[in-house]
Tab-separated table of C-alpha atoms in Angstrom:
chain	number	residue	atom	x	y	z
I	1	UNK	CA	-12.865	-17.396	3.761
I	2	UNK	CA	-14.465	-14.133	3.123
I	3	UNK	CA	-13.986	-13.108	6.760
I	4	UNK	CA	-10.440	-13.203	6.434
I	5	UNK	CA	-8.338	-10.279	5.714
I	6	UNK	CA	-7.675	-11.853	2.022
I	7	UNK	CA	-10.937	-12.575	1.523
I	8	UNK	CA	-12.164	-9.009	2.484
I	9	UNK	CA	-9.826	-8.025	-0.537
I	10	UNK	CA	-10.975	-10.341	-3.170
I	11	UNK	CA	-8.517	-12.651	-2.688
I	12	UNK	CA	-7.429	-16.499	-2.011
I	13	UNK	CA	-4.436	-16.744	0.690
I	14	UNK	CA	-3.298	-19.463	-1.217
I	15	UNK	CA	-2.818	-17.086	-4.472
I	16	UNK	CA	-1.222	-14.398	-2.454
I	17	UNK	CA	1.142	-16.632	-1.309
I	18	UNK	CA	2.046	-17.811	-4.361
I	19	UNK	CA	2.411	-14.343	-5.776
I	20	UNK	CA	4.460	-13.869	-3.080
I	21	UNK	CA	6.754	-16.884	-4.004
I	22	UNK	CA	7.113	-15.831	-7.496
I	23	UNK	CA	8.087	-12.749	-6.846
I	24	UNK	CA	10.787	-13.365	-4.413
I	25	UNK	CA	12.439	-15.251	-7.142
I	26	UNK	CA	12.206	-11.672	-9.247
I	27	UNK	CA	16.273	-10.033	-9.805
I	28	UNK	CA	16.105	-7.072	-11.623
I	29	UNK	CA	20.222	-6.035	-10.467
I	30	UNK	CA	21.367	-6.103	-14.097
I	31	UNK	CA	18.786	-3.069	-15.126
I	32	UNK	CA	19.112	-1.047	-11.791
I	33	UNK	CA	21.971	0.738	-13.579
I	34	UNK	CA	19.506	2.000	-15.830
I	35	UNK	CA	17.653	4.090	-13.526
I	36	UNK	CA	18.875	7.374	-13.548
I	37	UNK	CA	16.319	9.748	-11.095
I	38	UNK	CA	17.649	9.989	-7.826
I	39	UNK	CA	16.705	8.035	-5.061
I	40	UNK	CA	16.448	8.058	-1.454
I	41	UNK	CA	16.591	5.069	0.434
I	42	UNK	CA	15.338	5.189	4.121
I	43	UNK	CA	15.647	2.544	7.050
I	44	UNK	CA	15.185	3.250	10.933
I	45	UNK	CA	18.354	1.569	12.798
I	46	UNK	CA	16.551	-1.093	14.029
I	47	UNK	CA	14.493	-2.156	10.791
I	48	UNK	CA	16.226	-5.334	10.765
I	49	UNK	CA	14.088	-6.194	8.098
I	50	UNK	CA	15.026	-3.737	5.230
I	51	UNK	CA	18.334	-2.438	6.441
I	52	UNK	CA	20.522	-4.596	4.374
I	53	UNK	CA	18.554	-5.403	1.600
I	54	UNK	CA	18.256	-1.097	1.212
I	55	UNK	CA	21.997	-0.463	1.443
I	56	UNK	CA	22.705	-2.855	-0.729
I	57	UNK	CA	20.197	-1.796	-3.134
I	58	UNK	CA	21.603	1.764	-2.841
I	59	UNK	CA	25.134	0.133	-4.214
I	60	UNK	CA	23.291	-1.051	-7.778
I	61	UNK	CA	21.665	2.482	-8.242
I	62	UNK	CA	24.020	5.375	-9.972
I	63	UNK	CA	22.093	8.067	-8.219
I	64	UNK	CA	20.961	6.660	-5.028
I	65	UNK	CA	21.769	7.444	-1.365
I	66	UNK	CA	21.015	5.726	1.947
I	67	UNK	CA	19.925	7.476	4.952
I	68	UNK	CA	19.331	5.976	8.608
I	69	UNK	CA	17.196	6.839	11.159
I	70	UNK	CA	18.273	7.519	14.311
I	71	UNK	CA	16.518	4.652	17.572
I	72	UNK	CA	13.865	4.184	14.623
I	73	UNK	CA	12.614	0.446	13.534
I	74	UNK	CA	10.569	-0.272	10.343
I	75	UNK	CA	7.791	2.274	10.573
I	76	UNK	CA	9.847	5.294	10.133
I	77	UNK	CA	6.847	7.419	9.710
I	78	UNK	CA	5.308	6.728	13.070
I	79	UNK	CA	8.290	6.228	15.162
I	80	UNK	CA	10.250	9.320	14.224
I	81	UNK	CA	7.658	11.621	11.773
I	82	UNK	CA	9.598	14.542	12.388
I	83	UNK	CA	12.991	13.286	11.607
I	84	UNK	CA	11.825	11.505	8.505
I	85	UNK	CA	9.658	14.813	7.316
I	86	UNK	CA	13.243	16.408	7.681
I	87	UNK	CA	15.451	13.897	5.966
I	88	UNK	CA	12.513	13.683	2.692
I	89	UNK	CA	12.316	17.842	2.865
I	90	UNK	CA	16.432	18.008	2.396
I	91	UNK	CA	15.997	15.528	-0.546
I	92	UNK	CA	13.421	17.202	-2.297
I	93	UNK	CA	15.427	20.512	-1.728
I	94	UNK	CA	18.563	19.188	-3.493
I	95	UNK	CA	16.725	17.505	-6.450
I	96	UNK	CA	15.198	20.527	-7.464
């Protein structure tokens, strides 16, 4: 198994998986509340993986906001670097 990308990292397949497992089953929506930087939450339009789960993560945070990118799936930062540098620039702008 050390050839394996897990095993080139130390570790058992089996274990990450289970890590995995255990922390699906994770729910920390009662304490979001208590977080009270702000946050920016970004998806690509077609990040069908993320999307949802973001937006609706956006709803349990006070000072959260969701932004979309534009004909962009789930890597944001290679499919639209410019947009994304943008969107993050504007954020850091208005936090300051």
């Amino acid at each position: 198994m050390p050839n394996s990308a897990f095993g080139k990292m130390g570790f058992k397949k089996a274990d990450v998986i289970s890590l995995c497992r255990t922390m699906a089953e994770l729910d920390f929506s009662d304490s979001l509340h208590k977080v009270s930087c702000p946050v920016l939450l970004i998806c690509g339009e077609k990040d069908t993986a993320n999307k949802k789960t973001s937006k609706e993560l956006c709803q349990y945070l006070n000072n959260a906001c969701f932004h979309e990118l534009a004909k962009t799936g789930h890597e944001a930062n290679i499919e639209a670097p410019e947009e994304l540098a943008i969107v993050l620039q504007r954020f850091y702008d208005n936090i300051r």
